[in-house]
PDB file of C-alpha atoms in Angstrom:
ATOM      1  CA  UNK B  30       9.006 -14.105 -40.912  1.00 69.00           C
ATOM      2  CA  UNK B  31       7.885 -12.300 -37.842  1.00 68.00           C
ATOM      3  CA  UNK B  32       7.531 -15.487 -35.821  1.00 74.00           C
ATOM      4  CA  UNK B  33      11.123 -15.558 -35.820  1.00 79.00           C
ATOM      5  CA  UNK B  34      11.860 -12.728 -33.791  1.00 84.00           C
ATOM      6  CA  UNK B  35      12.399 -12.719 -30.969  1.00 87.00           C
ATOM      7  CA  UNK B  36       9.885 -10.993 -28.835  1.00 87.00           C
ATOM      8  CA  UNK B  37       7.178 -13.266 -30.514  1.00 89.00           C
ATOM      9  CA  UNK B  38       8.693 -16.151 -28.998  1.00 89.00           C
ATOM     10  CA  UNK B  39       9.015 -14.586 -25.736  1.00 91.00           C
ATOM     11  CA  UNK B  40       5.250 -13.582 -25.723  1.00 92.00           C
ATOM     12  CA  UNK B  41       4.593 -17.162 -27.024  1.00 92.00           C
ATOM     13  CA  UNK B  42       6.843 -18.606 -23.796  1.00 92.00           C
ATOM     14  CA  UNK B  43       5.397 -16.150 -21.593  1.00 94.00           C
ATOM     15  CA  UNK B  44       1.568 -17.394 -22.342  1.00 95.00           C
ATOM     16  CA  UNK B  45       2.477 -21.033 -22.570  1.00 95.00           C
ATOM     17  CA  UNK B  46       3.856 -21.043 -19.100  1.00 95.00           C
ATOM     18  CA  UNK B  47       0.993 -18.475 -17.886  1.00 95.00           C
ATOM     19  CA  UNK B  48      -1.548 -21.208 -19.246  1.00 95.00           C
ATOM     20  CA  UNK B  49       0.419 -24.169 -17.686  1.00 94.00           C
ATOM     21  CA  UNK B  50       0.501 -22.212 -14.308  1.00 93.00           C
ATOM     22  CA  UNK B  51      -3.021 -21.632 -14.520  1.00 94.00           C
ATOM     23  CA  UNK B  52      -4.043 -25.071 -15.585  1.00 94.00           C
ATOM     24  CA  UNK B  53      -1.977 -26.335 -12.747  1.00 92.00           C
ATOM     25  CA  UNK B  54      -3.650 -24.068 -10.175  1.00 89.00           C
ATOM     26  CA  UNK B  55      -7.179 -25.107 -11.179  1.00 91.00           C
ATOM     27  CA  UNK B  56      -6.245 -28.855 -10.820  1.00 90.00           C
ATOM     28  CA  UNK B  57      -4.813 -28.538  -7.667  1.00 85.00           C
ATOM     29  CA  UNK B  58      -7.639 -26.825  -6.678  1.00 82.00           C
ATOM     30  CA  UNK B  59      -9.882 -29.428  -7.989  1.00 84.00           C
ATOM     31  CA  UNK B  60      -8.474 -32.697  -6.210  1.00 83.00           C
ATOM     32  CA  UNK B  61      -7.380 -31.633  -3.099  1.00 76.00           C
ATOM     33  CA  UNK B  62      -9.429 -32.374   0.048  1.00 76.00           C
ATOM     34  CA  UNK B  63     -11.290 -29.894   1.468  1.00 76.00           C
ATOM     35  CA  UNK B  64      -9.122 -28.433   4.465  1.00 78.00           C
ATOM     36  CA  UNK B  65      -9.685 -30.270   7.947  1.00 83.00           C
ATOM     37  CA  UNK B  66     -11.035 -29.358  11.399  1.00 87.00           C
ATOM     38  CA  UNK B  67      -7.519 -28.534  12.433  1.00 90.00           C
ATOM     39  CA  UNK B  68      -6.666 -26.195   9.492  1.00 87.00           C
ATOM     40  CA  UNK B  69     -10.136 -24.563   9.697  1.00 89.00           C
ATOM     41  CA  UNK B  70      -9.509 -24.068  13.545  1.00 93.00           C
ATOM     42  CA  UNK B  71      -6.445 -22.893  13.162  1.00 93.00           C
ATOM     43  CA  UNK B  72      -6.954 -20.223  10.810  1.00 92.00           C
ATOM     44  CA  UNK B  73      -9.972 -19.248  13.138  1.00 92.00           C
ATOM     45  CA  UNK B  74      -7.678 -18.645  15.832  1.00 92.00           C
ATOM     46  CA  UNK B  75      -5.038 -16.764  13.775  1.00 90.00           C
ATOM     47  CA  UNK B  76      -7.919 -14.670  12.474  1.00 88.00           C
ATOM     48  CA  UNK B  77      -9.451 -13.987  16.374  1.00 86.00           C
ATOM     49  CA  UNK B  78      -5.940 -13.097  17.633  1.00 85.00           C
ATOM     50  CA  UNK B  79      -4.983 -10.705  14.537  1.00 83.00           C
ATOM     51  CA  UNK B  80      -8.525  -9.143  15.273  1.00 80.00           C
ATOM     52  CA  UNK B  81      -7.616  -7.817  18.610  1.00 77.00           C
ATOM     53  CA  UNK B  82      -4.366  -6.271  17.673  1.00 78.00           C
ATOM     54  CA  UNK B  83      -6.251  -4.531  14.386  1.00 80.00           C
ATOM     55  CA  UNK B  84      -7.195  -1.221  13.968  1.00 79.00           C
ATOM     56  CA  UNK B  85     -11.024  -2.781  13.601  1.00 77.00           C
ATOM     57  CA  UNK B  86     -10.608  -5.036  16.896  1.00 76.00           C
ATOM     58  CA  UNK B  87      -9.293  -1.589  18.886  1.00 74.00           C
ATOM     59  CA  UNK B  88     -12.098   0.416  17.397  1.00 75.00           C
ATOM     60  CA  UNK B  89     -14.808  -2.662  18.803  1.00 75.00           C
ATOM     61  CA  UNK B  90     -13.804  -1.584  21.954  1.00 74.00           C
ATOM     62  CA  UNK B  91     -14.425   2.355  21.896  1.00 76.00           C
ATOM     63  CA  UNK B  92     -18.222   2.257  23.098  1.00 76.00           C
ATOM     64  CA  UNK B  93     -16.910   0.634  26.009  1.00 79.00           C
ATOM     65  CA  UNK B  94     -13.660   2.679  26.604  1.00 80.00           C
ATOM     66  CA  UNK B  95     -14.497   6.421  27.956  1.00 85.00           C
ATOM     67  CA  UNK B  96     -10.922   7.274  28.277  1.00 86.00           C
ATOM     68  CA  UNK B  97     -11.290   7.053  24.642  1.00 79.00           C
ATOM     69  CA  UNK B  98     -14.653   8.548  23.836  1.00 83.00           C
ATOM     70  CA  UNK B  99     -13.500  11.515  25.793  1.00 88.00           C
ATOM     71  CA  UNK B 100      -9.781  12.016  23.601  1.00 86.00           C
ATOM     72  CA  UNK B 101     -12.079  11.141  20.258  1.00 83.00           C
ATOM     73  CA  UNK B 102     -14.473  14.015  21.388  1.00 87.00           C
ATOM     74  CA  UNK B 103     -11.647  16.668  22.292  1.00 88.00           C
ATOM     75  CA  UNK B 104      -9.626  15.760  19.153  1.00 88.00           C
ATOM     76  CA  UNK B 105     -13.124  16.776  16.953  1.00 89.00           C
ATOM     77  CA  UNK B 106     -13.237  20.040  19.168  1.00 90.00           C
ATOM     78  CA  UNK B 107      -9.439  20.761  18.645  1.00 90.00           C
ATOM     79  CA  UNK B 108      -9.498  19.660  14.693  1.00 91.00           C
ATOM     80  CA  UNK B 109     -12.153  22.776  13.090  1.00 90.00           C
ATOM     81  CA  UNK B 110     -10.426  25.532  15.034  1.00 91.00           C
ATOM     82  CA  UNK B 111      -7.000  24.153  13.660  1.00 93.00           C
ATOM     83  CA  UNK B 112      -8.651  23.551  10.167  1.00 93.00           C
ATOM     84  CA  UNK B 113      -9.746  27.068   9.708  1.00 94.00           C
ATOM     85  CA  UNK B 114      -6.500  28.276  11.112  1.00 95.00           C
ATOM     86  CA  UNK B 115      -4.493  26.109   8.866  1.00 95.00           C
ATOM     87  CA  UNK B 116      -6.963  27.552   5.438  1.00 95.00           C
ATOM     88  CA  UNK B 117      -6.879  31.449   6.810  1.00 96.00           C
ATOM     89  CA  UNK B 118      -2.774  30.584   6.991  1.00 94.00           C
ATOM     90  CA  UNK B 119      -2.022  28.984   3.848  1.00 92.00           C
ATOM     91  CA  UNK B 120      -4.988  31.809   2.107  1.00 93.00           C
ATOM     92  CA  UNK B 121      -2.847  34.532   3.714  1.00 93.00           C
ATOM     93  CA  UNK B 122       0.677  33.144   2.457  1.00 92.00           C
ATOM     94  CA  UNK B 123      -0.683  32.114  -0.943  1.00 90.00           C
ATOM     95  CA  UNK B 124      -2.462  36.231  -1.165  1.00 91.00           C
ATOM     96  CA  UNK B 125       0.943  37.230   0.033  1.00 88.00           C
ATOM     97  CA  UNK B 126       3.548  35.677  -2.576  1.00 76.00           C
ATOM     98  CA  UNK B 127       1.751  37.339  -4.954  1.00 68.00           C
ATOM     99  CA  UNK B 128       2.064  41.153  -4.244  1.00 59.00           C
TER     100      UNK B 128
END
């Protein structure tokens, strides 16, 4: 009786599809070549040039920068003044409110 509603045979066509997907995947995977010189250069390159634009490819280049090692070392001496500021500020309006 219950295998005639009708969210059992939308679970049933959901995993039947899911499996064929799957099965189809690993097949592909299976028989295809492995990729060539061209493809493995290629991605190489796209890899090299998305490196230097990256967050991790600008901060490679910070031992060598000291325009950079002198704004990361002001920023550290600017950020625990401001931090205590910001907690004696937000303690003082928080002890406030509640008189």
């Amino acid at each position: 009786m219950w295998m005639q509603k009708k969210w059992f045979r939308l679970l049933i066509w959901m995993v039947t599809t899911s499996f064929f997907f799957a099965f189809a995947a690993i097949l592909i995977s299976m028989f295809r070549f492995g990729p060539t010189e061209q493809e493995t250069m290629s991605f190489m390159m796209g890899m090299m040039k998305a490196m230097e634009t990256s967050l991790m490819g600008l901060s490679m280049h910070v031992k060598e920068d000291t325009n950079v090692q002198w704004l990361m070392y002001e920023s550290v001496q600017f950020a625990f003044p401001l931090l205590a500021i910001s907690i004696a500020g937000g303690v003082y309006v928080r002890c406030r409110r509640k008189v």
